[in-house]
Coordinates of C-alpha atoms in Angstrom, one line a residue:
M155 CA 103.6 86.5 92.7
S156 CA 106.6 88.8 93.1
Y157 CA 107.5 90.4 96.4
K158 CA 106.8 93.9 95.0
T159 CA 103.2 92.8 94.0
S160 CA 102.7 91.0 97.3
Y161 CA 104.0 94.1 99.2
K162 CA 101.6 96.5 97.6
K163 CA 98.7 94.0 97.8
T164 CA 99.2 93.5 101.5
I165 CA 99.1 97.2 102.2
F166 CA 96.3 98.0 99.8
T167 CA 94.0 95.1 100.8
G168 CA 94.5 95.6 104.6
T169 CA 94.0 99.3 104.3
L170 CA 90.9 98.9 102.2
I171 CA 89.2 96.5 104.6
L172 CA 90.0 98.6 107.7
T173 CA 89.0 101.7 105.9
L174 CA 85.6 100.4 104.8
S175 CA 84.8 99.0 108.3
G176 CA 86.2 102.2 109.8
F177 CA 83.9 104.4 107.7
L178 CA 80.9 102.3 108.6
A179 CA 81.8 102.4 112.2
R180 CA 82.3 106.2 112.1
I181 CA 78.9 106.6 110.4
L182 CA 77.3 104.6 113.2
G183 CA 79.3 106.6 115.7
F184 CA 78.0 109.8 114.1
Y185 CA 74.5 108.6 114.5
N186 CA 75.2 107.7 118.1
R187 CA 76.6 111.2 118.8
I188 CA 73.7 112.9 117.1
F189 CA 71.3 110.7 119.2
L190 CA 73.3 111.4 122.4
S191 CA 73.5 115.1 121.8
N192 CA 69.7 115.3 121.5
L193 CA 69.2 112.8 124.3
I194 CA 71.5 114.1 127.1
G195 CA 72.6 117.6 125.8
A196 CA 76.0 119.2 125.3
K197 CA 76.8 119.4 129.0
E198 CA 76.4 115.7 129.8
L199 CA 78.2 114.9 126.5
G200 CA 81.1 117.0 127.8
I201 CA 81.0 115.1 131.1
Y202 CA 81.2 111.8 129.2
Q203 CA 84.1 113.0 127.1
L204 CA 85.8 114.1 130.3
I205 CA 86.3 110.5 131.6
F206 CA 88.4 109.4 128.7
P207 CA 91.7 110.9 129.8
V208 CA 91.7 108.7 132.9
Y209 CA 90.2 105.7 131.0
M210 CA 92.8 105.9 128.3
L211 CA 95.6 105.8 130.9
C212 CA 94.4 102.4 132.1
F213 CA 93.9 101.3 128.5
S214 CA 97.5 102.1 127.6
L215 CA 98.8 100.1 130.5
C216 CA 96.8 96.9 129.9
C217 CA 96.3 96.9 126.2
H218 CA 98.6 98.9 123.9
G219 CA 101.9 97.2 124.6
F220 CA 100.4 93.7 124.6
E221 CA 98.6 94.3 121.3
T222 CA 101.7 95.6 119.6
G223 CA 103.9 92.9 121.0
I224 CA 101.6 90.1 119.9
S225 CA 101.3 91.6 116.4
N226 CA 105.1 91.8 116.1
F227 CA 105.9 88.3 117.4
T228 CA 103.0 86.6 115.6
S229 CA 104.4 87.9 112.3
R230 CA 107.8 86.5 113.2
F231 CA 106.5 83.1 114.4
F232 CA 104.4 82.5 111.4
A233 CA 107.2 83.5 109.0
K234 CA 109.3 80.7 110.7
G235 CA 106.4 78.2 110.7
Q236 CA 106.1 78.4 114.5
K237 CA 102.3 78.5 114.7
R238 CA 102.1 76.8 118.1
N239 CA 104.4 79.4 119.6
A240 CA 102.2 82.1 118.2
H241 CA 99.1 80.7 119.8
R242 CA 100.9 80.2 123.1
L243 CA 101.9 83.8 122.9
V244 CA 98.3 84.8 122.4
K245 CA 97.2 82.9 125.4
L246 CA 100.1 84.4 127.5
G247 CA 99.3 87.9 126.3
C248 CA 95.6 87.5 127.0
L249 CA 96.2 86.2 130.6
L250 CA 98.7 89.0 131.4
S251 CA 96.5 91.7 129.9
F252 CA 93.3 90.4 131.5
F253 CA 95.0 90.1 135.0
L254 CA 96.3 93.6 134.7
S255 CA 92.9 94.9 133.5
I256 CA 91.1 93.4 136.5
I257 CA 93.5 95.3 138.9
L258 CA 93.1 98.5 137.0
M259 CA 89.3 98.0 136.9
F260 CA 89.1 97.8 140.7
F261 CA 91.4 100.7 141.0
L262 CA 89.4 102.9 138.7
F263 CA 86.1 101.8 140.2
E264 CA 87.1 102.4 143.8
G265 CA 89.0 105.7 143.0
A266 CA 86.4 107.1 140.7
D267 CA 85.0 109.6 143.2
Y268 CA 88.5 110.9 144.1
L269 CA 89.6 111.1 140.5
S270 CA 86.5 112.9 139.4
T271 CA 86.5 115.4 142.2
F272 CA 90.2 116.3 142.5
I273 CA 91.7 115.3 139.1
L274 CA 88.9 115.9 136.6
K275 CA 87.4 118.7 138.7
E276 CA 83.9 117.4 137.9
A277 CA 82.4 115.2 140.7
S278 CA 79.4 114.2 138.5
A279 CA 81.7 112.3 136.2
A280 CA 82.3 109.6 138.9
P281 CA 79.3 107.3 138.0
S282 CA 80.3 107.3 134.3
L283 CA 83.9 106.5 135.2
K284 CA 82.8 103.6 137.4
I285 CA 80.7 102.2 134.6
A286 CA 83.5 102.6 132.0
A287 CA 85.9 100.7 134.2
L288 CA 83.8 97.6 133.6
S289 CA 84.9 97.5 130.0
L290 CA 88.6 97.2 130.6
P291 CA 88.6 93.3 130.9
F292 CA 86.8 93.1 127.6
V293 CA 89.1 95.5 125.7
S294 CA 92.2 93.8 127.1
I295 CA 91.3 90.5 125.6
K296 CA 90.0 92.0 122.3
A297 CA 93.2 94.1 121.9
C298 CA 95.4 91.0 122.2
L299 CA 93.4 89.0 119.7
H300 CA 93.4 92.0 117.3
G301 CA 97.1 92.1 117.6
Y302 CA 97.3 88.4 116.5
Y303 CA 95.2 89.1 113.3
I304 CA 97.1 92.3 112.4
G305 CA 100.3 90.3 112.8
L306 CA 99.0 87.8 110.2
N307 CA 97.9 90.7 107.9
R308 CA 94.3 89.5 108.3
S309 CA 92.3 92.7 109.0
A310 CA 88.8 91.3 108.4
V311 CA 88.2 90.1 112.0
P312 CA 89.3 93.4 113.7
A313 CA 87.2 95.2 111.0
V314 CA 84.1 93.3 111.7
S315 CA 84.7 93.5 115.4
Q316 CA 84.7 97.3 115.2
I317 CA 81.4 97.3 113.3
V318 CA 79.8 94.9 115.8
E319 CA 81.0 97.1 118.7
Q320 CA 79.4 100.2 117.2
I321 CA 76.1 98.5 116.3
T322 CA 75.8 97.1 119.8
R323 CA 76.7 100.5 121.3
V324 CA 74.1 102.3 119.3
G325 CA 71.4 99.7 119.8
S326 CA 72.0 99.4 123.6
I327 CA 71.9 103.1 124.1
Y328 CA 68.6 103.3 122.3
F329 CA 67.2 100.3 124.3
L330 CA 68.3 101.9 127.6
S331 CA 66.8 105.2 126.6
V332 CA 63.3 103.7 126.2
T333 CA 63.5 101.4 129.3
I334 CA 65.8 102.2 132.3
F335 CA 66.5 105.8 131.4
I336 CA 63.1 106.7 130.0
L337 CA 62.5 109.3 132.7
G338 CA 65.8 111.1 132.0
A339 CA 69.2 110.2 130.6
D340 CA 72.6 111.5 131.5
A341 CA 76.3 110.6 130.7
R342 CA 75.9 107.2 132.3
I343 CA 73.8 105.9 129.4
A344 CA 76.8 106.6 127.0
A345 CA 79.1 104.7 129.4
W346 CA 76.8 101.7 129.6
G347 CA 76.6 101.7 125.8
M348 CA 80.4 101.6 125.6
V349 CA 80.6 98.6 128.1
L350 CA 77.9 96.6 126.2
G351 CA 79.5 97.4 122.8
E352 CA 83.0 96.2 124.0
G353 CA 81.5 93.1 125.6
V354 CA 79.7 91.9 122.5
S355 CA 82.5 92.7 120.2
T356 CA 85.0 90.9 122.4
F357 CA 82.7 87.8 122.5
Y358 CA 82.7 87.9 118.6
T359 CA 86.5 88.2 118.5
I360 CA 86.9 85.3 120.8
L361 CA 84.6 83.1 118.7
A362 CA 86.5 84.2 115.6
Y363 CA 89.9 83.3 117.2
F364 CA 88.7 79.8 118.3
R365 CA 87.4 79.2 114.8
T366 CA 90.8 80.2 113.3
Y367 CA 92.6 78.0 115.9
F368 CA 90.3 75.0 115.1
L369 CA 90.8 75.3 111.4
E370 CA 94.5 75.6 111.6
N371 CA 94.8 72.6 113.9
R372 CA 92.4 70.5 111.7
N373 CA 94.5 71.3 108.6
S374 CA 97.7 70.5 110.5
L375 CA 96.2 67.2 111.7
F376 CA 95.2 66.1 108.2
H377 CA 98.7 67.1 106.9
K378 CA 100.3 64.9 109.6
K379 CA 98.1 61.9 108.8
A380 CA 98.9 62.2 105.1
I381 CA 102.7 62.3 105.8
F382 CA 102.5 59.5 108.3
K383 CA 101.0 57.1 105.8
K384 CA 104.1 57.5 103.6
K385 CA 106.8 55.2 105.0
N386 CA 109.6 57.4 103.8
T387 CA 112.6 58.5 105.8
K388 CA 112.9 61.8 104.0
K389 CA 109.3 62.5 104.5
R390 CA 109.6 61.9 108.2
A391 CA 112.6 64.2 108.3
D392 CA 110.6 66.9 106.6
T393 CA 107.8 66.4 109.1
H394 CA 110.3 66.8 111.9
R395 CA 111.6 70.0 110.4
S396 CA 108.0 71.4 109.8
E397 CA 107.4 71.4 113.6
P398 CA 109.9 73.6 115.2
A399 CA 110.6 73.1 118.9
L400 CA 108.4 75.0 121.3
I401 CA 110.1 78.0 123.0
P402 CA 110.2 77.4 126.8
A403 CA 107.5 79.3 128.6
K404 CA 110.0 81.4 130.7
K405 CA 111.9 82.4 127.6
L406 CA 108.7 83.3 125.7
F407 CA 107.5 85.4 128.6
F408 CA 110.8 87.2 128.9
H409 CA 111.1 88.1 125.2
F410 CA 107.4 89.1 125.0
F411 CA 107.5 91.2 128.2
S412 CA 110.9 92.8 127.4
F413 CA 109.4 94.0 124.0
S414 CA 105.9 95.0 125.3
L415 CA 106.9 96.7 128.5
P416 CA 108.9 99.6 126.9
I417 CA 106.1 100.2 124.5
S418 CA 103.5 100.3 127.3
I419 CA 105.6 102.7 129.3
N420 CA 106.2 104.9 126.3
H421 CA 102.6 105.0 125.4
F422 CA 101.6 105.5 129.0
S423 CA 103.9 108.5 129.3
L424 CA 102.4 110.0 126.1
T425 CA 98.9 109.3 127.4
V426 CA 99.6 111.0 130.7
I427 CA 100.7 114.2 128.9
S428 CA 97.8 113.9 126.5
S429 CA 95.4 113.4 129.3
L430 CA 96.7 116.5 131.0
E431 CA 96.1 118.4 127.8
T432 CA 92.5 117.1 127.7
M433 CA 91.8 117.9 131.3
L434 CA 93.2 121.4 131.1
I435 CA 90.9 122.5 128.2
P436 CA 87.6 122.7 130.3
F437 CA 89.5 124.2 133.2
M438 CA 91.0 127.0 131.0
L439 CA 87.6 127.5 129.3
N440 CA 86.1 128.0 132.7
I441 CA 88.5 130.9 133.2
F442 CA 87.7 132.3 129.8
F443 CA 83.9 132.1 130.1
Q444 CA 83.7 132.6 133.9
S445 CA 81.0 129.9 133.7
H446 CA 81.5 126.2 134.6
T447 CA 78.4 125.1 132.6
H448 CA 79.3 127.1 129.5
A449 CA 82.8 125.7 129.7
L450 CA 81.5 122.1 129.8
E451 CA 79.0 122.8 127.0
T452 CA 81.8 124.2 124.8
Y453 CA 84.1 121.3 125.6
G454 CA 81.3 118.8 124.8
T455 CA 80.5 120.6 121.5
L456 CA 84.1 120.5 120.4
T457 CA 85.1 117.0 121.4
G458 CA 81.7 115.3 121.0
M459 CA 80.4 117.0 117.8
A460 CA 83.1 119.0 115.9
L461 CA 86.3 117.0 116.2
P462 CA 84.6 113.7 115.1
F463 CA 83.9 115.3 111.7
L464 CA 87.7 116.0 111.3
F465 CA 88.5 112.4 112.4
F466 CA 86.0 110.9 109.9
P467 CA 88.4 111.2 106.8
A468 CA 91.2 110.1 109.1
T469 CA 89.7 106.6 109.1
I470 CA 91.6 105.9 105.9
I471 CA 94.8 107.4 107.3
N472 CA 94.4 105.2 110.5
S473 CA 94.0 102.1 108.3
L474 CA 97.0 103.0 106.2
S475 CA 99.1 103.6 109.3
V476 CA 98.2 100.2 110.8
M477 CA 99.2 98.4 107.6
L478 CA 102.1 100.6 106.8
M479 CA 104.2 99.9 109.9
P480 CA 104.7 96.1 109.5
A481 CA 105.2 96.6 105.7
I482 CA 107.9 99.2 106.2
S483 CA 109.5 97.2 109.0
S484 CA 109.7 94.1 106.7
A485 CA 111.2 96.1 103.8
Y486 CA 113.6 97.8 106.2
D487 CA 114.9 94.5 107.6
K488 CA 115.5 93.2 104.0
K489 CA 117.2 96.5 103.1
Q490 CA 114.9 97.1 100.1
H491 CA 115.6 100.9 100.1
Q492 CA 114.1 101.6 96.6
Q493 CA 110.8 99.9 97.6
M494 CA 110.7 101.9 100.9
E495 CA 111.5 105.2 99.1
K496 CA 108.5 104.7 96.8
T497 CA 106.2 103.6 99.6
I498 CA 107.1 106.6 101.7
S499 CA 106.7 109.1 98.9
A500 CA 103.3 107.5 97.9
S501 CA 102.1 107.5 101.5
L502 CA 103.0 111.1 102.1
H503 CA 101.4 112.2 98.8
F504 CA 98.2 110.2 99.6
C505 CA 97.8 111.5 103.2
I506 CA 98.4 115.1 102.3
L507 CA 96.0 114.7 99.4
I508 CA 93.3 113.5 101.8
G509 CA 94.2 116.3 104.2
I510 CA 93.8 119.0 101.5
F511 CA 90.5 117.5 100.3
S512 CA 89.2 117.4 103.9
T513 CA 90.3 120.9 104.7
F514 CA 88.4 122.5 101.8
A515 CA 85.4 120.2 102.3
F516 CA 85.1 121.4 105.9
L517 CA 85.8 125.0 105.0
I518 CA 82.9 124.9 102.5
Y519 CA 80.4 122.7 104.3
G520 CA 81.6 122.9 108.0
T521 CA 79.1 125.4 109.2
I522 CA 76.2 123.8 107.3
L523 CA 77.2 120.3 108.6
G524 CA 77.1 121.4 112.2
E525 CA 73.7 123.1 111.8
T526 CA 72.1 120.3 109.7
I527 CA 73.4 117.3 111.6
F528 CA 73.8 118.4 115.2
H529 CA 71.5 121.5 115.0
S530 CA 74.4 123.5 116.6
K531 CA 75.8 126.6 115.0
E532 CA 78.7 126.5 117.4
A533 CA 79.6 123.0 116.3
G534 CA 79.6 124.1 112.6
E535 CA 81.9 127.1 113.4
Y536 CA 84.4 124.8 115.1
V537 CA 84.3 122.3 112.2
H538 CA 85.0 125.2 109.8
S539 CA 87.8 126.7 111.9
F540 CA 89.6 123.4 112.9
S541 CA 89.5 122.1 109.3
L542 CA 93.0 123.7 108.8
L543 CA 94.4 120.9 111.0
C544 CA 93.6 118.1 108.6
P545 CA 96.8 118.0 106.4
F546 CA 99.1 118.4 109.4
M547 CA 97.3 115.9 111.6
Y548 CA 97.0 113.2 108.9
A549 CA 100.6 113.6 107.7
A550 CA 102.0 113.6 111.3
Q551 CA 100.2 110.3 112.0
T552 CA 101.4 108.7 108.8
T553 CA 105.0 109.8 109.3
S554 CA 104.9 108.5 112.9
S555 CA 103.9 105.1 111.6
I556 CA 106.8 105.1 109.1
L557 CA 109.3 106.0 111.9
N558 CA 107.8 103.1 114.0
G559 CA 108.4 100.8 111.0
F560 CA 112.1 101.8 111.1
G561 CA 112.1 100.8 114.8
K562 CA 112.6 104.4 115.9
T563 CA 109.8 104.2 118.5
K564 CA 111.7 106.4 121.0
Q565 CA 112.1 109.1 118.4
T566 CA 108.4 109.0 117.7
L567 CA 107.7 109.2 121.4
Y568 CA 109.9 112.3 121.8
H569 CA 108.3 114.0 118.8
N570 CA 104.8 113.2 120.1
L571 CA 105.6 114.5 123.6
L572 CA 107.1 117.7 122.2
G573 CA 104.0 118.2 120.1
V574 CA 101.7 117.7 123.1
G575 CA 103.9 119.9 125.2
I576 CA 103.5 122.7 122.6
R577 CA 99.7 122.3 122.7
I578 CA 99.7 122.4 126.5
F579 CA 101.7 125.6 126.4
F580 CA 99.2 127.2 124.1
I581 CA 96.3 125.9 126.2
L582 CA 97.7 127.6 129.3
L583 CA 98.8 130.7 127.5
L584 CA 96.0 131.5 125.0
I585 CA 92.7 129.7 126.0
P586 CA 92.1 132.0 129.1
S587 CA 92.3 135.1 126.7
K588 CA 91.2 133.8 123.3
G589 CA 88.9 130.8 124.2
I590 CA 88.8 127.6 122.2
F591 CA 90.6 129.2 119.2
G592 CA 93.7 129.4 121.3
Y593 CA 93.6 125.6 121.4
L594 CA 93.4 125.6 117.6
L595 CA 96.6 127.6 117.4
G596 CA 98.2 125.1 119.8
L597 CA 97.1 122.1 117.7
L598 CA 98.5 123.8 114.5
A599 CA 101.9 124.5 116.1
G600 CA 102.1 121.1 117.8
Y601 CA 101.3 119.0 114.7
S602 CA 103.4 121.1 112.4
L603 CA 106.5 120.7 114.7
Q604 CA 105.9 117.0 115.0
L605 CA 105.5 116.6 111.2
L606 CA 108.7 118.5 110.4
L607 CA 110.7 116.4 112.9
N608 CA 109.2 113.1 111.6
I609 CA 110.1 114.0 108.0
Y610 CA 113.6 115.1 109.0
Y611 CA 114.4 111.8 110.7
I612 CA 112.7 109.7 107.9
Y613 CA 114.8 111.5 105.3
R614 CA 117.9 110.9 107.3
T615 CA 117.1 107.2 107.3
I616 CA 115.8 106.8 103.7
P617 CA 116.1 109.8 101.4
F618 CA 112.8 110.1 99.4
S619 CA 111.5 112.4 96.7
F620 CA 108.8 115.0 97.3
C621 CA 107.1 117.0 94.6
V622 CA 105.5 120.2 95.9
Q623 CA 103.5 120.8 92.8
K624 CA 102.1 117.3 92.6
T625 CA 101.5 116.9 96.3
I626 CA 100.3 120.4 97.4
L627 CA 99.9 122.9 94.6
Y628 CA 97.7 120.9 92.2
P629 CA 95.5 119.4 94.8
V630 CA 94.8 122.8 96.4
I631 CA 93.9 124.3 93.0
T632 CA 91.7 121.3 92.3
A633 CA 90.0 121.5 95.7
I634 CA 89.2 125.2 95.1
I635 CA 87.7 124.7 91.7
C636 CA 85.6 121.6 92.8
G637 CA 84.6 123.4 96.0
I638 CA 83.3 126.5 94.1
L639 CA 81.3 124.3 91.6
S640 CA 79.8 122.0 94.3
K641 CA 78.9 125.0 96.6
K642 CA 77.1 126.7 93.6
C643 CA 75.2 123.5 93.0
L644 CA 74.3 123.4 96.7
E645 CA 72.9 126.9 96.6
I646 CA 70.9 126.3 93.4
A647 CA 69.5 123.0 94.7
T648 CA 68.5 124.5 98.1
V649 CA 66.4 127.2 96.4
S650 CA 64.9 125.1 93.6
L651 CA 64.3 121.7 95.3
Q652 CA 61.8 121.0 98.0
I653 CA 63.7 118.1 99.7
P654 CA 65.3 117.9 103.1
A655 CA 68.5 119.9 103.5
F656 CA 70.5 116.8 104.6
Y657 CA 70.0 115.0 101.2
I658 CA 71.0 118.2 99.3
L659 CA 74.1 118.5 101.5
A660 CA 75.0 114.8 101.0
A661 CA 74.6 115.1 97.2
S662 CA 76.7 118.2 97.0
G663 CA 79.4 116.6 99.1
C664 CA 79.5 113.6 96.8
L665 CA 79.7 115.9 93.8
Y666 CA 82.7 117.6 95.3
F667 CA 84.3 114.3 96.1
F668 CA 83.8 112.8 92.6
L669 CA 84.9 116.0 90.8
F670 CA 88.1 116.2 93.0
I671 CA 89.0 112.5 92.3
L672 CA 88.2 112.9 88.6
L673 CA 90.5 115.9 88.2
Q674 CA 93.2 114.1 90.1
L675 CA 93.0 111.1 87.9
L676 CA 92.9 113.3 84.8
R677 CA 96.0 115.1 85.9
E678 CA 97.8 111.8 86.5
Y679 CA 96.8 110.6 83.1
V680 CA 98.0 113.7 81.3
T681 CA 101.3 113.7 83.2
T682 CA 101.8 110.0 82.3
Q683 CA 101.1 110.6 78.6
L684 CA 103.4 113.6 78.5
G685 CA 106.1 111.7 80.2
Q686 CA 105.8 108.8 77.7
S687 CA 105.9 111.2 74.8
A688 CA 109.0 112.9 76.1
H689 CA 110.6 109.5 76.6
I690 CA 109.9 108.4 73.0
K691 CA 111.3 111.6 71.6

């Protein structure tokens, strides 16, 4: 198999596995949010969402840098045949991350009352924050083991782990709602669901890692016995060369920590600013509505109901970004500029295509989705309005991953911080006067600036081609045509068929999707045929 084929296969296979598992996990997550919104209400859902800025700060310190570092070094070690060094690194990363997570868990648990009252400005969030703190030791170990599998380009275990986590979360929340919380549920039930989900998925990931470790050692042992039986000097020399010397523990620790620490600090800095953004929204909404309850309900509707719809198509973009970074990094090290140029152009075309498709889907069906699934007209209005974000948000994430693949992590951090800074400026300036739609303007401005800066620095590194007609104009025209046809079918079916609205909506959405894909494929086919005809002439 050629490198080019292997390169494409690695990205495609990993992206496909992560996308399928991500879609399934998000479907389960949607069910969970629907169940929670009916069980605890928008206000309690808003309180639950409010704990995540503080929780994500702890997560970024004890997980993010370790996961990325293990992924990076595992890929290098296995490329050199140093499997034992890779497993030693996993153990080291798990121990360090787990130790740090225990410290942060106690800090978060003991300081929950103070943080909720004076930082989050919502004292009732303290019990949920204390419960959520219990999940940190689980996610620290799971993140390190996921880093190991991503480094090997084996996305199956992280994918299954994600599904196990969601199934356990949904099941445990339902079980708690009919037992312990039968007399009345609040935000705590969602926090307990998160802890149980992380615990079970971590247990699965640990079992999967031990199975992988056992199989690798068993195969290695059989290989050694087969070689030992052959009394040949050359064979013994090959055996000696096949087992590289172990890196000293201090040196391994130093290299790993020197790589992971800057990433953790960078991500922590970004998370601090992002957390500030998240905490400011309900505070500024309180000024706009002059009602604390109304502000929390709006915040819960936006973050717990509306935005998850926009993040649903982003599952495929997330999967692409995860697989794209190591693939770009490998090609960049080997100076394969032509391969990188094609990959960058194809990735940008793909993510913008998904963004345009999602925007028109939510413009057409957003209001109906909110009313049908969450029984909330307000949620539907937010989905409809915020749908404009999709192309900018998806493309910004993809280009950030490409920049990280070039090793320009600092540049990515600066662009992210600048984008978040723009959003915070709009939150402070516009939400008090325009409400939640001031936040929409801030998101549009922040993601647009981040995307432009990312593209500028990518183009400076590797010049790539970009066709406006193919990437933007044709997909927009296609989306409009398919949207009009599918919306008309929806209206006809709603009047003539006596079946639940959800099934009609789902069928109409699938029709829109298949028509959009069909027209895209037809355009690609016609373009290819015309190009071949022109080449022959």
